[in-house]
PDB file of C-alpha atoms and ligand atoms in Angstrom:
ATOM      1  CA  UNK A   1     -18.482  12.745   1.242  1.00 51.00           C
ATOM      2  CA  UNK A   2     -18.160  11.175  -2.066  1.00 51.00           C
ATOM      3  CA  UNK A   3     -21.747  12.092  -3.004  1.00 54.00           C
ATOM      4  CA  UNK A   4     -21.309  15.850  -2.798  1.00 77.00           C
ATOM      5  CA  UNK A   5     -19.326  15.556  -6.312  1.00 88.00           C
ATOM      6  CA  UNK A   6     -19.275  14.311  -9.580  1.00 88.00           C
ATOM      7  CA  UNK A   7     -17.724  11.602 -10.456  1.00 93.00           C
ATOM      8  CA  UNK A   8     -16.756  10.715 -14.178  1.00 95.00           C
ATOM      9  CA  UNK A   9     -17.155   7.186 -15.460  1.00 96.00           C
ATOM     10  CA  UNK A  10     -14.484   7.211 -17.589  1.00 96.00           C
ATOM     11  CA  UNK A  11     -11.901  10.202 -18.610  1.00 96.00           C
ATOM     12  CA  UNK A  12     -13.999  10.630 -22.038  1.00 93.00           C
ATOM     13  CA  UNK A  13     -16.230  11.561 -19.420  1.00 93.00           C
ATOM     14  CA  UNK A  14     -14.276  14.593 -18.298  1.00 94.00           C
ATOM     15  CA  UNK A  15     -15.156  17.867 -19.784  1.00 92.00           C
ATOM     16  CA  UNK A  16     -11.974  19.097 -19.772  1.00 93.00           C
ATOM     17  CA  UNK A  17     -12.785  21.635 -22.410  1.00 92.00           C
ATOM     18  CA  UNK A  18     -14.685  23.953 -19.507  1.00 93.00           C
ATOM     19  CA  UNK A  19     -11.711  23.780 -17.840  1.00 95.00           C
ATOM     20  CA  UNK A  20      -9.049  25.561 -20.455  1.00 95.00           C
ATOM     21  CA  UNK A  21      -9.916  28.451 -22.956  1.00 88.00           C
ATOM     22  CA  UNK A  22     -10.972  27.089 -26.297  1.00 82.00           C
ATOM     23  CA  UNK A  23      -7.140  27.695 -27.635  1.00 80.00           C
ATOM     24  CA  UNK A  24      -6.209  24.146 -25.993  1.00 77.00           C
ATOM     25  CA  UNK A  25      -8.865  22.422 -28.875  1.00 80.00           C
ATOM     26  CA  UNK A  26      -9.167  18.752 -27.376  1.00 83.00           C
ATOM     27  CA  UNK A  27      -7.398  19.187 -24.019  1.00 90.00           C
ATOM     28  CA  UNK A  28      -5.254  16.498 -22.764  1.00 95.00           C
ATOM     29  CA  UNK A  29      -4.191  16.875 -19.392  1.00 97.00           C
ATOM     30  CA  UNK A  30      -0.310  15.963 -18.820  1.00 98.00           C
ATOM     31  CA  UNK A  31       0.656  16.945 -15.507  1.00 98.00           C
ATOM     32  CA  UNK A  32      -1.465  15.888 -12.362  1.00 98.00           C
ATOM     33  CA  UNK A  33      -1.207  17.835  -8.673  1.00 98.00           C
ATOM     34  CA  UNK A  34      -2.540  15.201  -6.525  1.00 98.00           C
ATOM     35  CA  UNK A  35      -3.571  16.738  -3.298  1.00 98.00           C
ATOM     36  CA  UNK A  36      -2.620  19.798  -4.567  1.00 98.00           C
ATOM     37  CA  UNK A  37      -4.080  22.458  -1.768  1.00 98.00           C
ATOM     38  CA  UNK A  38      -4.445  26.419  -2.143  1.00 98.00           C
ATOM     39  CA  UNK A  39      -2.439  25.574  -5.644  1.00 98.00           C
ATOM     40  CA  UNK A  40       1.203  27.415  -5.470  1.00 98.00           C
ATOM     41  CA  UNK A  41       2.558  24.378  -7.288  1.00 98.00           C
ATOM     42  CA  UNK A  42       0.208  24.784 -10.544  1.00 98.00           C
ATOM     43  CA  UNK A  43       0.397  28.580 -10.388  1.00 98.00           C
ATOM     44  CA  UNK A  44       4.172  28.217 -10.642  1.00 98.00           C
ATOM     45  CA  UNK A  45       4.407  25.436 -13.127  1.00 98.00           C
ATOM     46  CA  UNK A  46       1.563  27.389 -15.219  1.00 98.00           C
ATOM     47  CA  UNK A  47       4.997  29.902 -17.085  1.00 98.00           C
ATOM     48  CA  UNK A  48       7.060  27.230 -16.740  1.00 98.00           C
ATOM     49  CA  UNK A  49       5.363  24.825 -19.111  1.00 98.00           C
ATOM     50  CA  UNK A  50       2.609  27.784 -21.119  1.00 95.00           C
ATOM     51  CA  UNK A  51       1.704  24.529 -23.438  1.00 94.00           C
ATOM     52  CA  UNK A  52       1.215  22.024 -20.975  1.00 96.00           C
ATOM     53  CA  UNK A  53      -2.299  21.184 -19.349  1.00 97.00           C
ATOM     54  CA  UNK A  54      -2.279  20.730 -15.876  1.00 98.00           C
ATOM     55  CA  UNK A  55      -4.419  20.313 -13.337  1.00 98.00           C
ATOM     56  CA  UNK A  56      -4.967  20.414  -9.388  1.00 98.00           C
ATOM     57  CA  UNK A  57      -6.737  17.327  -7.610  1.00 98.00           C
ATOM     58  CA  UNK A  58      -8.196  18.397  -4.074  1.00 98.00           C
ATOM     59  CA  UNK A  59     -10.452  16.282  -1.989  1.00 96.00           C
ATOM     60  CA  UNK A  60     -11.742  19.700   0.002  1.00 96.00           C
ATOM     61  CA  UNK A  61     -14.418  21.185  -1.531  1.00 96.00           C
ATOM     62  CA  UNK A  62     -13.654  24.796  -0.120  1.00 97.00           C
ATOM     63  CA  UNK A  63      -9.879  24.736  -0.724  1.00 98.00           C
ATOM     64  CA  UNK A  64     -11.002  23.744  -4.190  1.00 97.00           C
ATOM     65  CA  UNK A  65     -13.194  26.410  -4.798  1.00 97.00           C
ATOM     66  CA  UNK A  66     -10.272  28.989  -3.612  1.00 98.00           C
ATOM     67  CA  UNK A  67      -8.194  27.278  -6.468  1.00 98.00           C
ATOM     68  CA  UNK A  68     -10.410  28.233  -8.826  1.00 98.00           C
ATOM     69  CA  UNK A  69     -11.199  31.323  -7.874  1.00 98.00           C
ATOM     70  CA  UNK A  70      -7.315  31.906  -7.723  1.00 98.00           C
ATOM     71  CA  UNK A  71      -7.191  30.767 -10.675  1.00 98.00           C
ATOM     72  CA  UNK A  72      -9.847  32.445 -12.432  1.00 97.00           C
ATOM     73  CA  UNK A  73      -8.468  35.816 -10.913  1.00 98.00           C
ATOM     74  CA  UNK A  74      -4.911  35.426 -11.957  1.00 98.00           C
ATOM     75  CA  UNK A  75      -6.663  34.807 -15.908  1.00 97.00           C
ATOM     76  CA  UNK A  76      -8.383  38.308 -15.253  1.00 97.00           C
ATOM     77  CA  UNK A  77      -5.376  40.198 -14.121  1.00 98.00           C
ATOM     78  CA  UNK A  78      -2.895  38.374 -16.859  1.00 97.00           C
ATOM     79  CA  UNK A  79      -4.827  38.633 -19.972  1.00 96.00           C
ATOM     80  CA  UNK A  80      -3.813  35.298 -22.149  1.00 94.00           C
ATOM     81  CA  UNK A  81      -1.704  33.413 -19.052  1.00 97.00           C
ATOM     82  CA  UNK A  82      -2.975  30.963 -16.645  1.00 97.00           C
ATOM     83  CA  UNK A  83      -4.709  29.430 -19.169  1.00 96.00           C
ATOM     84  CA  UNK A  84      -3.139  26.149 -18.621  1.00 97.00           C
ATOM     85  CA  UNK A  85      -3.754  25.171 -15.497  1.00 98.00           C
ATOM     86  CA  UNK A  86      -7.001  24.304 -13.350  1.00 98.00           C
ATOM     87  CA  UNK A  87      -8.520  22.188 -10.644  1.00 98.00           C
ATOM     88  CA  UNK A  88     -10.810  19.467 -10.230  1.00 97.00           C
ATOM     89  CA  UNK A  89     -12.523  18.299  -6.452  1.00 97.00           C
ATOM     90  CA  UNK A  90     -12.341  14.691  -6.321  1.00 97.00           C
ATOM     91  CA  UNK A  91     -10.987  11.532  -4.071  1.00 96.00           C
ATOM     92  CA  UNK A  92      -7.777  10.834  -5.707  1.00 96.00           C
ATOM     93  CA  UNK A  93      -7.351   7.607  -4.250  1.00 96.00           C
ATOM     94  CA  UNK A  94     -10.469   6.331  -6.109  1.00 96.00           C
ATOM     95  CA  UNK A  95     -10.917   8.032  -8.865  1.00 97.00           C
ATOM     96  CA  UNK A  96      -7.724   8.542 -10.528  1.00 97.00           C
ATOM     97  CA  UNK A  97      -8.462   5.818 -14.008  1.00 97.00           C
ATOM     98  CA  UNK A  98     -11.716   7.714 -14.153  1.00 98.00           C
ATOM     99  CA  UNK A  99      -9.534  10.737 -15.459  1.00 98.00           C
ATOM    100  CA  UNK A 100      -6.823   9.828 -17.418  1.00 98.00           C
ATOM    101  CA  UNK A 101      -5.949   7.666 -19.933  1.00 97.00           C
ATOM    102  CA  UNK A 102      -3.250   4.755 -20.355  1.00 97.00           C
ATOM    103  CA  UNK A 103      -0.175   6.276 -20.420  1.00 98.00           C
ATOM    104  CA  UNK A 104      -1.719   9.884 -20.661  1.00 98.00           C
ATOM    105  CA  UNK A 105       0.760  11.792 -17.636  1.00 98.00           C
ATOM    106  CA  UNK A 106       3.964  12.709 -18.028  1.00 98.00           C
ATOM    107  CA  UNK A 107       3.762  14.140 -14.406  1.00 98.00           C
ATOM    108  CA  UNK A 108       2.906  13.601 -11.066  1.00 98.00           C
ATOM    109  CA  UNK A 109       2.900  15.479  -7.672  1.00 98.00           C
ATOM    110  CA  UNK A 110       2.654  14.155  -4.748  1.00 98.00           C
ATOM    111  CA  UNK A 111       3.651  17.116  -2.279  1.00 98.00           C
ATOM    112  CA  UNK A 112       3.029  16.983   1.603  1.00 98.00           C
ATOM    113  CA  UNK A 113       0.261  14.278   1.730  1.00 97.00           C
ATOM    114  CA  UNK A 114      -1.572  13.858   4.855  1.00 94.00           C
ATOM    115  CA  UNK A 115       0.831  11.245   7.051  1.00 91.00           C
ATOM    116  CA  UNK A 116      -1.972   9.002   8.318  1.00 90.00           C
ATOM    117  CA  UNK A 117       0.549   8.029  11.615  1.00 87.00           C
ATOM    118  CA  UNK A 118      -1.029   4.806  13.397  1.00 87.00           C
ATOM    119  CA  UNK A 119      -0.610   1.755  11.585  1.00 88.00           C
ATOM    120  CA  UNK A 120      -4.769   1.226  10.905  1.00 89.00           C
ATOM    121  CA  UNK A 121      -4.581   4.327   8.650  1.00 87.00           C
ATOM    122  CA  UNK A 122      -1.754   3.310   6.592  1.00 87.00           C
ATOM    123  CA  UNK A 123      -4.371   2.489   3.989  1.00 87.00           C
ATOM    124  CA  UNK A 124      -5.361   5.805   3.407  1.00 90.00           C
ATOM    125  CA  UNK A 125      -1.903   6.884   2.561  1.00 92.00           C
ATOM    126  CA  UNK A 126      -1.851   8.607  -0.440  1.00 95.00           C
ATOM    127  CA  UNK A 127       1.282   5.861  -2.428  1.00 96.00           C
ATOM    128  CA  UNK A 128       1.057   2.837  -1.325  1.00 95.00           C
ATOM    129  CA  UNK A 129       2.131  -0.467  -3.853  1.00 95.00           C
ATOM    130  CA  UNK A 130      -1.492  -0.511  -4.924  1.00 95.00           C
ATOM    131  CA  UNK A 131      -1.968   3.067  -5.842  1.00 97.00           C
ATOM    132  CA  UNK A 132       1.785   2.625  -7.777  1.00 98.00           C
ATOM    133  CA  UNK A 133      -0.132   0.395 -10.123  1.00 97.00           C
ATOM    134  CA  UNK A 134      -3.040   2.997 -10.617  1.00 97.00           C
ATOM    135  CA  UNK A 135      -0.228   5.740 -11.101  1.00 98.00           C
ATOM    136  CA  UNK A 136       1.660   3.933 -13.530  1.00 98.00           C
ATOM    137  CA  UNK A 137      -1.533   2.849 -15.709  1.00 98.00           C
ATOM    138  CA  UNK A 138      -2.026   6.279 -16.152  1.00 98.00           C
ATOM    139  CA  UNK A 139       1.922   7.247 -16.679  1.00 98.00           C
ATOM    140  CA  UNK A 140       4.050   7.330 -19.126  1.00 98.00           C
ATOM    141  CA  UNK A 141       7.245   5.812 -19.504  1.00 98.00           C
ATOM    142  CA  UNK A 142       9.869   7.995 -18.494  1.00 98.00           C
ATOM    143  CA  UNK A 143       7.186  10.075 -16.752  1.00 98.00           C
ATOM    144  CA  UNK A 144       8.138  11.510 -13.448  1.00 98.00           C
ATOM    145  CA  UNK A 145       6.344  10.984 -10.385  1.00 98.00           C
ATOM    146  CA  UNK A 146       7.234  13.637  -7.624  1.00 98.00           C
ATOM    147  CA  UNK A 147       6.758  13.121  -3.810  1.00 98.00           C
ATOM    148  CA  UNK A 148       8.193  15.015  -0.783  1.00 98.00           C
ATOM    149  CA  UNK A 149       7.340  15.042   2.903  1.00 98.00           C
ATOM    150  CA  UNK A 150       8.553  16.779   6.409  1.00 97.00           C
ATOM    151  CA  UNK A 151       7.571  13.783   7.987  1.00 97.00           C
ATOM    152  CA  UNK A 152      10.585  11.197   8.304  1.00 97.00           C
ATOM    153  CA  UNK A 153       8.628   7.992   8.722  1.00 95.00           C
ATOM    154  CA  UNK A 154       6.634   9.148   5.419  1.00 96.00           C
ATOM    155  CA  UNK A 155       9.285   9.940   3.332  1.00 97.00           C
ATOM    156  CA  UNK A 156      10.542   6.029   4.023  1.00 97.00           C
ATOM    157  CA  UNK A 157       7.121   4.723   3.139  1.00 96.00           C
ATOM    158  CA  UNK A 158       6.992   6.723  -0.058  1.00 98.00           C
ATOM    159  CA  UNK A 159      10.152   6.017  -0.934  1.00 98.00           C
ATOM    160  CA  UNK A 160      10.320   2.084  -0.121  1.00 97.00           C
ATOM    161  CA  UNK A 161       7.011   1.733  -1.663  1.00 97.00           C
ATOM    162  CA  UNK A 162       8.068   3.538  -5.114  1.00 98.00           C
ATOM    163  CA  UNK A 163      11.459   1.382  -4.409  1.00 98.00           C
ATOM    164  CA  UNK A 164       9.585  -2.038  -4.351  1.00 97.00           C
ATOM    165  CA  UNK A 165       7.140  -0.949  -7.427  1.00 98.00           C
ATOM    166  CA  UNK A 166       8.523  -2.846 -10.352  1.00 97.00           C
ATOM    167  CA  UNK A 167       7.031  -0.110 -12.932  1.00 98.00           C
ATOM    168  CA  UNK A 168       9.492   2.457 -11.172  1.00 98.00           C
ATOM    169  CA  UNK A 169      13.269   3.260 -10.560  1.00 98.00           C
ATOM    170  CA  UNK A 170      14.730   6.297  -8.776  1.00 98.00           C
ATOM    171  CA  UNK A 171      15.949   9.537 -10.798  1.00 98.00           C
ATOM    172  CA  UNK A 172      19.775   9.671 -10.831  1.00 98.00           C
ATOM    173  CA  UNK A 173      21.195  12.597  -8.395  1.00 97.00           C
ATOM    174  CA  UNK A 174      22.150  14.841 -12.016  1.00 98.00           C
ATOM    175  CA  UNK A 175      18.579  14.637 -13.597  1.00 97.00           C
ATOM    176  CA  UNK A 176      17.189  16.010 -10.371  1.00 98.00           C
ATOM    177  CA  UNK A 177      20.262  18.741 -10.192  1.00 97.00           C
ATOM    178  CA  UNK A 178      18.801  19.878 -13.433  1.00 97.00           C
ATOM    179  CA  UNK A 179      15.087  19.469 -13.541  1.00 98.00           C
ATOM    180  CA  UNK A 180      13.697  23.226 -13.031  1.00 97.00           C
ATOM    181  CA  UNK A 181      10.630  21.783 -11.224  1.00 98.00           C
ATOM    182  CA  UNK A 182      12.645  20.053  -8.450  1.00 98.00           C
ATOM    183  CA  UNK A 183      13.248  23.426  -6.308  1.00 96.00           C
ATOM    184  CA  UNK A 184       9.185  24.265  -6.615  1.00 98.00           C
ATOM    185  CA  UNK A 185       8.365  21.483  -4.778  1.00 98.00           C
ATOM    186  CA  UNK A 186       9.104  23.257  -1.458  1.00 97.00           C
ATOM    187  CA  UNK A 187       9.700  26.848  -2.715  1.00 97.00           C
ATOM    188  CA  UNK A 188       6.253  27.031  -4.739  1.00 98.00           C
ATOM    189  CA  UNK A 189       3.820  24.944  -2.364  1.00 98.00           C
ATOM    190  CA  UNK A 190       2.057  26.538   0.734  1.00 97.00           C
ATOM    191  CA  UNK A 191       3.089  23.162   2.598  1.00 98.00           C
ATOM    192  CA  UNK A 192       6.977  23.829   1.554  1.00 98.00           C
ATOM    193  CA  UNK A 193       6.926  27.224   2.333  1.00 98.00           C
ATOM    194  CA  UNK A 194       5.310  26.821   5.812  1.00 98.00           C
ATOM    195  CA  UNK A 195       8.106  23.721   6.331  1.00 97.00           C
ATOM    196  CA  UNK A 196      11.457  26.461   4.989  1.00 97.00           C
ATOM    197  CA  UNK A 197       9.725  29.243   7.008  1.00 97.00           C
ATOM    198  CA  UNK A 198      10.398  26.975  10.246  1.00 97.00           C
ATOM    199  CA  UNK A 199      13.421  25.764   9.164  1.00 97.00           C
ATOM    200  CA  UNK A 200      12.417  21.755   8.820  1.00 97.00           C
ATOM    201  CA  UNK A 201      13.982  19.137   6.724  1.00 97.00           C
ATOM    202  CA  UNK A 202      12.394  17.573   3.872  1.00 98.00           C
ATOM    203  CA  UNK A 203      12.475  13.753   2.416  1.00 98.00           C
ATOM    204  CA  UNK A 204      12.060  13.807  -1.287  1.00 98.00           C
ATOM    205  CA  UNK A 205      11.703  10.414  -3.704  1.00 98.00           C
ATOM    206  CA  UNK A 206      12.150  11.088  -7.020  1.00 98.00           C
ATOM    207  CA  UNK A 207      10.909   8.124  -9.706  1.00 98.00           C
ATOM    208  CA  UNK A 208      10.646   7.353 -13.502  1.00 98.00           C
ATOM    209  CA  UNK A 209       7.669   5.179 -14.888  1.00 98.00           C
ATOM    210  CA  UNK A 210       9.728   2.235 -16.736  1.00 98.00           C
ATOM    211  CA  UNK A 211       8.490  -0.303 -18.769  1.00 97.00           C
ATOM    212  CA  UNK A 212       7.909  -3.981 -17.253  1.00 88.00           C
ATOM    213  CA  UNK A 213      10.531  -6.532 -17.241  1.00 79.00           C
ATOM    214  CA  UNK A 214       8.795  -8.484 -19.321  1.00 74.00           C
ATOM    215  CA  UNK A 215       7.862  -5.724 -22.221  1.00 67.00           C
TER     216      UNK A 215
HETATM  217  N1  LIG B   1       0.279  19.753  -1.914  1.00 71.01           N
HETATM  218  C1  LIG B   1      -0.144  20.916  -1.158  1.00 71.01           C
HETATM  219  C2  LIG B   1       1.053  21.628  -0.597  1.00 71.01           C
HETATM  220  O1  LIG B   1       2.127  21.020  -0.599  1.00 71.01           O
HETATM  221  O2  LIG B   1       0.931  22.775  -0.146  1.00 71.01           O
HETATM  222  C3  LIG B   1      -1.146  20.556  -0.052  1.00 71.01           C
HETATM  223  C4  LIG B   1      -0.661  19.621   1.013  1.00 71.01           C
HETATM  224  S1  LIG B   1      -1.921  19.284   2.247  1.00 71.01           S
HETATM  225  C5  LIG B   1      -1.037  18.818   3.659  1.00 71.01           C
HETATM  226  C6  LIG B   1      -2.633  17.759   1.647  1.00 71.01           C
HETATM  227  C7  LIG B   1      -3.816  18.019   0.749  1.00 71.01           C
HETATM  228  O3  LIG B   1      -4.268  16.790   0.174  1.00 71.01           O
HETATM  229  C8  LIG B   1      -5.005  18.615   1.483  1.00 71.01           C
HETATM  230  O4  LIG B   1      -5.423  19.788   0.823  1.00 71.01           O
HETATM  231  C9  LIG B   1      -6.064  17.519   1.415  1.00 71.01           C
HETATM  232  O5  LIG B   1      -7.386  18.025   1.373  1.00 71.01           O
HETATM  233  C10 LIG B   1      -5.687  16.811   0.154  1.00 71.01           C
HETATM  234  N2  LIG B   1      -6.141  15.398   0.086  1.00 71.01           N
HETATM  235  C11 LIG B   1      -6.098  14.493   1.093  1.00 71.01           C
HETATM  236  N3  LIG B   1      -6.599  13.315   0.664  1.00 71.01           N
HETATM  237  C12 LIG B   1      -6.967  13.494  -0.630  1.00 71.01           C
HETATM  238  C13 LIG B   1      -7.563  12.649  -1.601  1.00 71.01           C
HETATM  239  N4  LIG B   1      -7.878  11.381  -1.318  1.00 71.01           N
HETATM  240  N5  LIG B   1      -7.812  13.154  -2.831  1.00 71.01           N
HETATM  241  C14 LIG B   1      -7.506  14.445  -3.118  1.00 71.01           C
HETATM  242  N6  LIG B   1      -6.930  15.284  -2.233  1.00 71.01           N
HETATM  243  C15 LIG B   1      -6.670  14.820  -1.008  1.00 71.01           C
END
């Protein structure tokens, strides 16, 4: 339970610093992997973006753990790489404004969440129009939030919620023809790969943080 870890009061709060090698002076997280797993997305982003920070959120203590030891071997094996990228156990549905900043992200993942079925546990799901507004506190504008799902009745939900969310508007089909991370969101995550492997169809929603109607 919530107990078992620490949790920041506020992201000033976040040593961050343990996290990357001292090169990153001041870290300042960009990209967040929300639910991230056993971590294929990060390890794959790490080359992609070398100066980015970005880091893993996991609500499992021992999948957590295996991130960071993944991690921490991948640093040993490629002297100077990996540096960019880390992990951090905590309940991302509470505790996301204790880690980042106003308009800090430029990033989001939100790959494979847990579907929560029956109607009571709707609540837990991982977007819903209340979490939007948590997301987009800590997004920037023109920041990219990234969700997929091989659950139909998900992907809807995700997608209507993002649809209805006034802070966000769907990415046009030729920015996500173009954006490199788009194919690692099934090719790069254990989820994805377990989904191609049987051969199952995937519901992506794609969204950009925009700026209120009234700003
Ligand atoms: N994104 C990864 C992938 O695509 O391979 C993992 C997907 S897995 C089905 C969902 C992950 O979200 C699990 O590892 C679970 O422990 C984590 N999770 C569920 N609720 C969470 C929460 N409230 N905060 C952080 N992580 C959570």
């Amino acid at each position: 339970s919530d107990s078992h870890f620490p949790v920041p009061i506020c992201p000033s709060d976040v040593d961050f610093a343990s996290h990357y090698p001292p090169q990153f002076s001041a870290p300042v997280v960009r990209f967040a992997d929300v639910g991230c797993g056993f971590g294929g997305l990060l390890v794959a982003l790490s080359p992609l973006f070398p100066d980015t920070l970005i880091i893993g959120m996991e609500l499992r203590d021992k999948v957590t753990e295996y991130v960071k030891d993944r991690i921490h071997g991948l640093r040993a094996t490629n002297p100077g790489h990996y540096t960019n990228i880390s992990v951090v156990r905590t309940n991302s549905m509470k505790y996301i404004p204790n880690y980042f900043h106003k308009a800090q992200l430029s990033k989001m993942f939100f790959l494979f969440p847990d579907p929560h079925f029956k109607e009571k546990n709707h609540r837990r799901r991982v977007i819903s129009l209340h979490l939007l507004d948590e997301y987009a506190y800590v997004m920037q504008l023109g920041a990219i939030i990234y969700t997929v799902t091989d659950v139909e009745e998900l992907g809807d939900w995700m997608k209507s919620c993002l649809e209805n969310h006034p802070l966000f508007e769907a990415v046009g089909e030729d920015d996500i023809s173009t954006d490199p991370v788009v194919k690692l969101l099934i090719s790069a995550t254990e989820e994805g790969q377990k989904v191609a492997r049987n051969g199952g169809q995937t519901f992506m929603a794609i969204y950009r943080r925009v700026p209120s109607k009234e700003d």
